[in-house]
Amino acid sequence: SAELNIEEIRKDFPILDAKVYGKRLVYLDNGATSQKPVQVLETLDNYYKEYNSNVHRGVHLLSQVATEAYEAARKKVASFINAKHDHEVIFTRGTTESINLVASSFGKLALKKGDEVLISAMEHHSNIVPWQMICEDKEAVLKVIPMNTNGELLMDEFASLLTDKVKIVSVTYISNSLGTINPVKEIINQAHAKNIPVLLDVAQAIQHVPIDVQELDVDFIAFSGHKIYGPTGIGVLYGKEEWLNKMPPYQGGGDMIKTVTFAKTIYNDLPYKFEAGTPDVAGAIGLSAAIDYVNNLGLENIQQAEHELLKYAMKKLSEVDGLRFIGNAKEHASLVSFLVRDIHPFDTGDILDKQGIAVRTGHHCTQPVMDFFGIPGTVRASFAFYNTKEEVDLLAAGIEKAVMMLS
Ligand code: PMP
């Protein structure tokens, strides 16, 4: 692996030069969304200026060019996650829609009264609520793998929860509020030993760790383009062909059909069966450009740079008097969640904001995690490869200032 030239890389991200309140932006909210390199912005611009057209429909040239670019984006995603078939990649609006698709469609296929769906104690609301909805519909039961106070899943408990009643396990690879990296390979192996499929929410993983769906042997993964330096409005559901072929469509409309009569509709083949309506063509092409960008840097190099930042941030922030980390898992991604003394996280975030430092505060769409720790929320700084140690220093100094002002 090679060391990334961060100074050069930062030039690809125009927004990193932005000023907020007259101060240079220090963007540490990458877990919420990442910034976009010019390579992605120019791809979007070029699409709309040069060949904007609807896909899979027109006989005309631009429609063909747009269709080819859209399908090339699907191939790009498939090879990025090492899917066996391109048609196992379904474009969605994002992680949320991908999980809703599986919950609804797999739920209709496989859930009956008394069956169970197994999630974990650290799920994002988008991997809780869709399952609650389908469980309510089907009179199935939602079960939760508990965690310890470091924010690590209790794998013994997982093993005993994995009964014959469980029809699917749906867990996050990396926790967005704690930073925990879960032992997903072990989870998949144990579930598969009982023929139970597994969905991984990789919204916080796809931009940080290499993911090989065949090596993991995972049944479904869900992620959002906007967290991996691509545009908003585009996301991915990967599903094994065997499952996707069995599952009923999620939405009905154009493109997802072969023939329609008022008596009966014949559904289209994969992937179109799950892509009703005009898709986010620009988004898919933009995501493809983002994947090129990441591939060009190398995920291993990205991982190494972010690990360095994490180590530095942990050391630097642990020197702040009265700061405690929430989430102390051994396997930890490049984000830190913390509280300072008895200061409300929103107040810390507000003072940081006025210094140009963008962090996220609150429950991070994981209210059950906050309830577990008995806290109202945390301050979260989440790093990308383009962040610097100097920015971590500014964060630490900003927190010290908040402490001075508020205690
Ligand atoms: N799961 C996790 C772990 C996340 O961090 C997020 C985004 N915060 C989501 C799901 C939802 O992603 P989106 O809002 O892009 O659909």
CSV table of C-alpha atoms and ligand atoms in Angstrom, one decimal:
chain,number,residue,atom,x,y,z
A,1,SER,CA,0.0,0.0,0.0
A,2,ALA,CA,1.0,3.6,-0.6
A,3,GLU,CA,0.7,6.7,1.6
A,4,LEU,CA,-1.9,9.1,0.3
A,5,ASN,CA,-0.9,12.6,-0.5
A,6,ILE,CA,-3.7,14.3,1.4
A,7,GLU,CA,-2.7,17.8,0.5
A,8,GLU,CA,-3.1,17.0,-3.2
A,9,ILE,CA,-6.3,14.9,-2.7
A,10,ARG,CA,-7.9,17.8,-0.9
A,11,LYS,CA,-7.7,19.9,-4.1
A,12,ASP,CA,-10.2,17.4,-5.6
A,13,PHE,CA,-12.8,18.5,-3.1
A,14,PRO,CA,-13.8,22.2,-3.7
A,15,ILE,CA,-16.0,22.4,-0.7
A,16,LEU,CA,-13.1,21.8,1.7
A,17,ASP,CA,-12.0,25.4,1.0
A,18,ALA,CA,-15.4,26.8,2.0
A,19,LYS,CA,-15.7,29.3,4.8
A,20,VAL,CA,-18.4,29.1,7.5
A,21,TYR,CA,-18.8,32.0,9.9
A,22,GLY,CA,-15.6,33.4,8.2
A,23,LYS,CA,-13.6,30.4,9.4
A,24,ARG,CA,-12.2,27.6,7.2
A,25,LEU,CA,-14.6,24.7,7.2
A,26,VAL,CA,-13.4,21.6,9.2
A,27,TYR,CA,-15.7,18.9,7.9
A,28,LEU,CA,-16.0,16.0,10.4
A,29,ASP,CA,-19.5,14.9,9.6
A,30,ASN,CA,-18.6,12.3,6.9
A,31,GLY,CA,-20.7,9.6,8.6
A,32,ALA,CA,-23.8,11.7,7.7
A,33,THR,CA,-22.6,12.4,4.2
A,34,SER,CA,-19.3,12.6,2.4
A,35,GLN,CA,-18.1,15.5,0.2
A,36,LYS,CA,-17.8,15.0,-3.6
A,37,PRO,CA,-14.6,15.2,-5.7
A,38,VAL,CA,-14.6,17.3,-8.9
A,39,GLN,CA,-14.4,14.0,-10.9
A,40,VAL,CA,-17.9,13.2,-9.7
A,41,LEU,CA,-19.2,16.7,-10.1
A,42,GLU,CA,-17.9,16.9,-13.7
A,43,THR,CA,-19.5,13.5,-14.5
A,44,LEU,CA,-22.9,14.8,-13.4
A,45,ASP,CA,-22.5,18.1,-15.2
A,46,ASN,CA,-21.4,16.3,-18.4
A,47,TYR,CA,-24.3,13.9,-18.2
A,48,TYR,CA,-26.9,16.7,-18.0
A,49,LYS,CA,-25.1,18.8,-20.6
A,50,GLU,CA,-24.2,16.2,-23.2
A,51,TYR,CA,-26.5,13.1,-23.0
A,52,ASN,CA,-29.4,13.5,-20.6
A,53,SER,CA,-32.1,11.1,-21.7
A,54,ASN,CA,-34.4,8.5,-20.3
A,55,VAL,CA,-33.0,4.9,-20.2
A,56,HIS,CA,-34.3,1.6,-21.6
A,57,ARG,CA,-36.9,3.4,-23.6
A,58,GLY,CA,-35.8,5.5,-26.6
A,59,VAL,CA,-34.8,4.4,-30.0
A,60,HIS,CA,-32.7,7.6,-30.3
A,61,LEU,CA,-29.0,7.8,-29.8
A,62,LEU,CA,-28.9,9.8,-26.6
A,63,SER,CA,-31.2,7.3,-24.9
A,64,GLN,CA,-28.9,4.6,-26.0
A,65,VAL,CA,-25.8,6.4,-24.7
A,66,ALA,CA,-27.5,7.1,-21.4
A,67,THR,CA,-28.7,3.5,-21.1
A,68,GLU,CA,-25.1,2.2,-21.7
A,69,ALA,CA,-23.7,4.6,-19.1
A,70,TYR,CA,-26.4,3.5,-16.6
A,71,GLU,CA,-25.7,-0.2,-17.2
A,72,ALA,CA,-22.0,0.4,-17.1
A,73,ALA,CA,-22.5,1.9,-13.6
A,74,ARG,CA,-24.3,-1.2,-12.6
A,75,LYS,CA,-21.3,-3.3,-13.8
A,76,LYS,CA,-19.0,-0.9,-11.9
A,77,VAL,CA,-20.8,-1.5,-8.6
A,78,ALA,CA,-21.0,-5.2,-9.3
A,79,SER,CA,-17.3,-5.5,-9.7
A,80,PHE,CA,-16.6,-3.2,-6.7
A,81,ILE,CA,-18.4,-5.5,-4.4
A,82,ASN,CA,-17.4,-8.6,-6.5
A,83,ALA,CA,-21.0,-9.7,-7.2
A,84,LYS,CA,-21.3,-12.8,-9.3
A,85,HIS,CA,-23.9,-11.3,-11.7
A,86,ASP,CA,-24.5,-7.6,-12.6
A,87,HIS,CA,-28.2,-8.2,-12.3
A,88,GLU,CA,-27.8,-8.8,-8.6
A,89,VAL,CA,-27.2,-5.1,-8.3
A,90,ILE,CA,-30.4,-3.1,-7.9
A,91,PHE,CA,-30.3,0.7,-7.9
A,92,THR,CA,-32.4,2.3,-5.2
A,93,ARG,CA,-32.6,5.7,-3.5
A,94,GLY,CA,-30.3,4.7,-0.7
A,95,THR,CA,-29.7,2.4,2.2
A,96,THR,CA,-33.1,3.2,3.6
A,97,GLU,CA,-35.0,2.2,0.4
A,98,SER,CA,-32.8,-0.9,0.0
A,99,ILE,CA,-33.7,-2.2,3.4
A,100,ASN,CA,-37.3,-1.3,3.0
A,101,LEU,CA,-37.3,-3.3,-0.3
A,102,VAL,CA,-36.0,-6.4,1.4
A,103,ALA,CA,-38.1,-6.1,4.5
A,104,SER,CA,-41.3,-5.7,2.4
A,105,SER,CA,-40.5,-8.2,-0.4
A,106,PHE,CA,-38.6,-10.8,1.6
A,107,GLY,CA,-41.2,-10.4,4.3
A,108,LYS,CA,-44.0,-11.1,2.0
A,109,LEU,CA,-42.2,-14.2,0.7
A,110,ALA,CA,-41.0,-15.7,3.9
A,111,LEU,CA,-42.6,-14.3,7.1
A,112,LYS,CA,-45.5,-16.0,8.8
A,113,LYS,CA,-47.2,-15.6,12.1
A,114,GLY,CA,-44.8,-16.4,14.9
A,115,ASP,CA,-41.6,-16.2,12.8
A,116,GLU,CA,-38.7,-14.0,13.9
A,117,VAL,CA,-36.5,-11.4,12.4
A,118,LEU,CA,-33.2,-10.8,14.2
A,119,ILE,CA,-31.5,-7.4,14.3
A,120,SER,CA,-29.0,-5.9,16.7
A,121,ALA,CA,-29.0,-3.4,19.5
A,122,MET,CA,-27.0,-0.9,17.5
A,123,GLU,CA,-29.1,-0.6,14.4
A,124,HIS,CA,-29.9,2.6,12.6
A,125,HIS,CA,-33.6,3.4,12.6
A,126,SER,CA,-33.6,2.4,8.9
A,127,ASN,CA,-32.7,-1.2,9.9
A,128,ILE,CA,-35.3,-1.3,12.7
A,129,VAL,CA,-38.5,0.4,11.5
A,130,PRO,CA,-39.0,-1.4,8.2
A,131,TRP,CA,-38.7,-4.7,10.0
A,132,GLN,CA,-41.2,-3.6,12.7
A,133,MET,CA,-43.6,-2.6,10.0
A,134,ILE,CA,-43.5,-6.0,8.2
A,135,CYS,CA,-43.5,-7.9,11.5
A,136,GLU,CA,-46.6,-6.1,12.5
A,137,ASP,CA,-48.2,-7.0,9.2
A,138,LYS,CA,-47.2,-10.7,9.4
A,139,GLU,CA,-47.6,-11.1,13.2
A,140,ALA,CA,-43.9,-12.0,13.3
A,141,VAL,CA,-41.6,-11.0,16.1
A,142,LEU,CA,-38.6,-8.7,16.1
A,143,LYS,CA,-35.7,-9.9,18.2
A,144,VAL,CA,-32.6,-8.0,19.2
A,145,ILE,CA,-29.0,-9.2,19.7
A,146,PRO,CA,-27.8,-7.4,22.8
A,147,MET,CA,-24.4,-5.6,23.2
A,148,ASN,CA,-22.0,-4.8,26.1
A,149,THR,CA,-21.1,-1.4,27.4
A,150,ASN,CA,-18.1,-1.2,25.0
A,151,GLY,CA,-20.7,-1.4,22.2
A,152,GLU,CA,-19.8,-5.0,21.1
A,153,LEU,CA,-22.4,-7.5,20.2
A,154,LEU,CA,-22.8,-10.5,22.6
A,155,MET,CA,-22.0,-13.3,20.3
A,156,ASP,CA,-23.1,-16.0,22.8
A,157,GLU,CA,-26.5,-14.4,23.0
A,158,PHE,CA,-26.6,-14.3,19.2
A,159,ALA,CA,-26.0,-18.0,19.0
A,160,SER,CA,-28.9,-18.7,21.4
A,161,LEU,CA,-31.2,-16.3,19.6
A,162,LEU,CA,-30.6,-18.1,16.3
A,163,THR,CA,-33.5,-20.5,16.5
A,164,ASP,CA,-35.5,-22.2,13.8
A,165,LYS,CA,-38.0,-19.4,14.1
A,166,VAL,CA,-35.6,-16.8,12.7
A,167,LYS,CA,-36.2,-16.2,9.0
A,168,ILE,CA,-33.6,-13.5,8.4
A,169,VAL,CA,-30.8,-11.7,10.3
A,170,SER,CA,-30.3,-8.0,9.5
A,171,VAL,CA,-27.3,-6.2,11.1
A,172,THR,CA,-25.0,-3.3,10.5
A,173,TYR,CA,-21.4,-3.9,9.5
A,174,ILE,CA,-20.2,-0.7,11.2
A,175,SER,CA,-22.2,1.2,13.8
A,176,ASN,CA,-22.8,4.8,12.8
A,177,SER,CA,-23.2,6.0,16.4
A,178,LEU,CA,-20.5,3.9,18.2
A,179,GLY,CA,-18.0,3.1,15.5
A,180,THR,CA,-18.1,-0.7,16.3
A,181,ILE,CA,-17.0,-3.0,13.4
A,182,ASN,CA,-19.1,-6.1,13.9
A,183,PRO,CA,-17.8,-9.7,13.3
A,184,VAL,CA,-20.0,-10.0,10.2
A,185,LYS,CA,-18.2,-13.1,8.7
A,186,GLU,CA,-18.9,-15.0,12.0
A,187,ILE,CA,-22.5,-13.8,12.0
A,188,ILE,CA,-23.0,-15.0,8.4
A,189,ASN,CA,-21.4,-18.3,9.1
A,190,GLN,CA,-23.5,-19.0,12.1
A,191,ALA,CA,-26.7,-18.0,10.4
A,192,HIS,CA,-25.9,-20.0,7.3
A,193,ALA,CA,-25.2,-23.1,9.4
A,194,LYS,CA,-29.0,-22.8,10.1
A,195,ASN,CA,-29.9,-21.8,6.5
A,196,ILE,CA,-30.9,-18.3,7.6
A,197,PRO,CA,-30.1,-15.5,5.2
A,198,VAL,CA,-28.3,-12.3,6.3
A,199,LEU,CA,-28.6,-8.7,5.2
A,200,LEU,CA,-25.7,-6.4,6.0
A,201,ASP,CA,-26.3,-2.7,6.3
A,202,VAL,CA,-23.0,-1.5,4.9
A,203,ALA,CA,-23.9,2.3,4.8
A,204,GLN,CA,-20.9,3.0,7.1
A,205,ALA,CA,-18.6,0.3,5.7
A,206,ILE,CA,-18.6,0.5,1.9
A,207,GLN,CA,-16.5,3.7,2.0
A,208,HIS,CA,-14.0,2.3,4.6
A,209,VAL,CA,-13.4,-1.4,4.1
A,210,PRO,CA,-13.2,-3.6,1.0
A,211,ILE,CA,-16.4,-5.7,0.7
A,212,ASP,CA,-16.5,-8.9,-1.3
A,213,VAL,CA,-20.0,-10.3,-1.3
A,214,GLN,CA,-18.9,-13.7,-2.6
A,215,GLU,CA,-16.2,-14.1,0.0
A,216,LEU,CA,-18.6,-13.0,2.7
A,217,ASP,CA,-21.3,-15.1,1.2
A,218,VAL,CA,-23.7,-12.5,2.3
A,219,ASP,CA,-27.3,-12.6,1.0
A,220,PHE,CA,-28.1,-8.9,0.8
A,221,ILE,CA,-26.1,-5.7,1.3
A,222,ALA,CA,-27.5,-2.1,1.4
A,223,PHE,CA,-25.6,1.1,1.0
A,224,SER,CA,-26.0,4.8,-0.1
A,225,GLY,CA,-24.0,6.5,-2.9
A,226,HIS,CA,-23.7,9.8,-0.9
A,227,LYS,CA,-21.6,8.2,1.8
A,228,ILE,CA,-19.0,7.0,-0.6
A,229,TYR,CA,-18.3,10.4,-2.3
A,230,GLY,CA,-21.2,10.0,-4.8
A,231,PRO,CA,-24.4,11.9,-5.2
A,232,THR,CA,-27.5,11.8,-3.0
A,233,GLY,CA,-30.6,10.0,-4.3
A,234,ILE,CA,-28.8,6.9,-5.4
A,235,GLY,CA,-28.2,3.7,-3.5
A,236,VAL,CA,-27.6,0.0,-4.0
A,237,LEU,CA,-29.2,-3.2,-3.0
A,238,TYR,CA,-27.2,-6.3,-3.7
A,239,GLY,CA,-29.0,-9.6,-3.4
A,240,LYS,CA,-28.2,-13.1,-4.3
A,241,GLU,CA,-29.9,-14.1,-7.6
A,242,GLU,CA,-31.7,-17.0,-5.9
A,243,TRP,CA,-33.4,-14.7,-3.4
A,244,LEU,CA,-34.2,-11.9,-5.8
A,245,ASN,CA,-35.8,-14.2,-8.3
A,246,LYS,CA,-38.0,-15.7,-5.6
A,247,MET,CA,-39.0,-12.3,-4.1
A,248,PRO,CA,-42.0,-10.4,-5.3
A,249,PRO,CA,-41.6,-6.9,-6.8
A,250,TYR,CA,-41.4,-4.0,-4.3
A,251,GLN,CA,-43.0,-1.3,-6.5
A,252,GLY,CA,-45.1,-1.5,-9.6
A,253,GLY,CA,-44.7,0.7,-12.7
A,254,GLY,CA,-42.8,1.2,-15.9
A,255,ASP,CA,-39.7,-0.8,-16.7
A,256,MET,CA,-40.5,-3.6,-14.1
A,257,ILE,CA,-42.8,-5.4,-16.5
A,258,LYS,CA,-42.6,-7.6,-19.6
A,259,THR,CA,-46.3,-7.3,-20.6
A,260,VAL,CA,-49.3,-5.6,-19.0
A,261,THR,CA,-53.0,-6.3,-19.5
A,262,PHE,CA,-55.8,-5.3,-17.2
A,263,ALA,CA,-56.1,-9.0,-16.4
A,264,LYS,CA,-52.5,-9.8,-15.6
A,265,THR,CA,-49.0,-8.4,-15.6
A,266,ILE,CA,-45.8,-10.4,-16.3
A,267,TYR,CA,-42.9,-9.0,-14.4
A,268,ASN,CA,-39.6,-8.3,-15.9
A,269,ASP,CA,-36.3,-10.2,-15.2
A,270,LEU,CA,-33.7,-9.0,-12.8
A,271,PRO,CA,-32.6,-6.3,-12.1
A,272,TYR,CA,-35.5,-4.5,-13.7
A,273,LYS,CA,-38.2,-6.3,-11.7
A,274,PHE,CA,-37.0,-4.2,-8.8
A,275,GLU,CA,-36.5,-0.9,-10.6
A,276,ALA,CA,-40.0,0.5,-11.3
A,277,GLY,CA,-40.1,3.9,-12.9
A,278,THR,CA,-37.4,6.2,-14.3
A,279,PRO,CA,-34.3,5.6,-12.2
A,280,ASP,CA,-31.8,8.1,-10.9
A,281,VAL,CA,-29.7,7.9,-14.1
A,282,ALA,CA,-27.4,10.8,-13.2
A,283,GLY,CA,-27.0,9.4,-9.7
A,284,ALA,CA,-25.9,6.0,-10.9
A,285,ILE,CA,-23.4,7.5,-13.3
A,286,GLY,CA,-22.1,9.8,-10.6
A,287,LEU,CA,-21.8,6.8,-8.2
A,288,SER,CA,-19.8,5.0,-10.8
A,289,ALA,CA,-17.4,8.0,-11.0
A,290,ALA,CA,-17.1,8.0,-7.2
A,291,ILE,CA,-16.2,4.3,-7.2
A,292,ASP,CA,-13.5,5.1,-9.9
A,293,TYR,CA,-12.2,7.8,-7.5
A,294,VAL,CA,-12.0,5.4,-4.6
A,295,ASN,CA,-10.5,2.6,-6.6
A,296,ASN,CA,-7.9,5.0,-7.8
A,297,LEU,CA,-6.8,5.9,-4.3
A,298,GLY,CA,-7.2,2.3,-3.2
A,299,LEU,CA,-9.4,1.2,-0.3
A,300,GLU,CA,-6.5,-0.3,1.6
A,301,ASN,CA,-4.7,3.1,1.4
A,302,ILE,CA,-7.8,4.9,2.5
A,303,GLN,CA,-8.2,2.4,5.3
A,304,GLN,CA,-4.7,3.1,6.5
A,305,ALA,CA,-5.0,6.9,6.3
A,306,GLU,CA,-8.3,6.8,8.2
A,307,HIS,CA,-6.9,4.4,10.8
A,308,GLU,CA,-4.0,6.8,11.5
A,309,LEU,CA,-6.5,9.6,11.9
A,310,LEU,CA,-8.6,7.6,14.3
A,311,LYS,CA,-5.6,6.7,16.5
A,312,TYR,CA,-4.5,10.3,16.6
A,313,ALA,CA,-8.0,11.5,17.4
A,314,MET,CA,-8.4,9.0,20.2
A,315,LYS,CA,-5.2,10.0,21.8
A,316,LYS,CA,-5.8,13.7,21.3
A,317,LEU,CA,-9.3,13.7,22.6
A,318,SER,CA,-8.6,11.4,25.6
A,319,GLU,CA,-6.3,14.3,26.8
A,320,VAL,CA,-9.4,16.5,27.1
A,321,ASP,CA,-10.3,16.6,30.8
A,322,GLY,CA,-13.8,15.1,31.4
A,323,LEU,CA,-14.2,13.6,27.9
A,324,ARG,CA,-15.6,10.1,27.7
A,325,PHE,CA,-16.0,8.0,24.6
A,326,ILE,CA,-19.3,6.3,23.9
A,327,GLY,CA,-18.4,3.1,22.1
A,328,ASN,CA,-15.1,1.5,23.0
A,329,ALA,CA,-15.2,-1.6,20.8
A,330,LYS,CA,-11.8,-3.2,20.0
A,331,GLU,CA,-12.7,-3.2,16.3
A,332,HIS,CA,-13.4,0.4,15.6
A,333,ALA,CA,-14.0,2.5,12.5
A,334,SER,CA,-12.8,6.0,11.9
A,335,LEU,CA,-15.4,7.9,14.0
A,336,VAL,CA,-15.5,9.0,17.6
A,337,SER,CA,-18.6,9.4,19.6
A,338,PHE,CA,-18.2,11.2,22.9
A,339,LEU,CA,-19.6,13.4,25.7
A,340,VAL,CA,-17.8,16.1,27.7
A,341,ARG,CA,-18.5,16.4,31.4
A,342,ASP,CA,-22.2,17.0,31.9
A,343,ILE,CA,-22.4,19.3,28.8
A,344,HIS,CA,-25.3,18.6,26.5
A,345,PRO,CA,-24.0,17.3,23.2
A,346,PHE,CA,-26.0,19.9,21.3
A,347,ASP,CA,-24.2,22.8,23.2
A,348,THR,CA,-20.8,21.3,22.4
A,349,GLY,CA,-21.8,20.9,18.8
A,350,ASP,CA,-23.1,24.5,18.6
A,351,ILE,CA,-19.8,26.0,19.9
A,352,LEU,CA,-17.8,23.8,17.5
A,353,ASP,CA,-20.0,24.9,14.7
A,354,LYS,CA,-19.3,28.6,15.4
A,355,GLN,CA,-15.6,27.8,15.0
A,356,GLY,CA,-16.3,26.3,11.6
A,357,ILE,CA,-16.1,22.7,12.8
A,358,ALA,CA,-18.9,20.5,11.5
A,359,VAL,CA,-19.8,17.5,13.7
A,360,ARG,CA,-23.0,15.7,14.3
A,361,THR,CA,-24.8,15.8,17.6
A,362,GLY,CA,-27.9,13.9,18.9
A,363,HIS,CA,-29.0,10.3,18.7
A,364,HIS,CA,-27.7,9.7,15.1
A,365,CYS,CA,-30.9,7.8,14.2
A,366,THR,CA,-30.0,5.2,16.8
A,367,GLN,CA,-32.3,6.1,19.7
A,368,PRO,CA,-32.2,2.6,21.3
A,369,VAL,CA,-28.4,3.0,21.5
A,370,MET,CA,-28.8,6.2,23.5
A,371,ASP,CA,-31.4,4.6,25.7
A,372,PHE,CA,-29.0,1.7,26.4
A,373,PHE,CA,-26.3,4.1,27.6
A,374,GLY,CA,-28.8,6.4,29.3
A,375,ILE,CA,-27.7,9.5,27.5
A,376,PRO,CA,-29.5,12.1,25.4
A,377,GLY,CA,-27.1,11.8,22.5
A,378,THR,CA,-23.4,12.2,21.7
A,379,VAL,CA,-21.1,14.4,19.7
A,380,ARG,CA,-19.8,12.5,16.7
A,381,ALA,CA,-16.7,13.3,14.7
A,382,SER,CA,-16.5,11.0,11.6
A,383,PHE,CA,-13.4,11.1,9.5
A,384,ALA,CA,-12.7,10.6,5.8
A,385,PHE,CA,-9.3,10.2,4.1
A,386,TYR,CA,-9.2,13.9,3.2
A,387,ASN,CA,-9.2,14.9,6.9
A,388,THR,CA,-5.9,15.9,8.5
A,389,LYS,CA,-4.3,15.7,12.0
A,390,GLU,CA,-4.4,19.5,12.0
A,391,GLU,CA,-8.2,19.3,11.8
A,392,VAL,CA,-8.2,16.9,14.7
A,393,ASP,CA,-6.1,19.4,16.7
A,394,LEU,CA,-8.7,22.1,15.8
A,395,LEU,CA,-11.5,19.8,17.1
A,396,ALA,CA,-9.7,19.2,20.3
A,397,ALA,CA,-9.0,22.9,20.8
A,398,GLY,CA,-12.7,23.6,20.0
A,399,ILE,CA,-13.9,21.1,22.6
A,400,GLU,CA,-11.6,22.8,25.2
A,401,LYS,CA,-13.1,26.1,24.3
A,402,ALA,CA,-16.6,24.6,24.7
A,403,VAL,CA,-15.7,23.3,28.2
A,404,MET,CA,-14.3,26.8,29.1
A,405,MET,CA,-17.5,28.5,28.0
A,406,LEU,CA,-20.0,26.1,29.4
A,407,SER,CA,-18.7,24.8,32.7
B,1,PMP,N1,-27.6,2.7,8.1
B,1,PMP,C1,-26.6,3.3,8.7
B,1,PMP,C2,-25.6,2.5,9.5
B,1,PMP,C3,-26.4,4.7,8.4
B,1,PMP,O1,-25.3,5.3,9.0
B,1,PMP,C4,-27.3,5.4,7.6
B,1,PMP,C5,-27.1,6.8,7.4
B,1,PMP,N2,-26.9,7.6,8.5
B,1,PMP,C6,-28.4,4.7,7.1
B,1,PMP,C7,-28.5,3.4,7.4
B,1,PMP,C8,-29.4,5.4,6.2
B,1,PMP,O2,-28.8,5.8,5.0
B,1,PMP,P1,-29.7,6.8,4.1
B,1,PMP,O3,-30.2,7.8,4.9
B,1,PMP,O4,-28.7,7.3,3.1
B,1,PMP,O5,-30.7,5.9,3.4
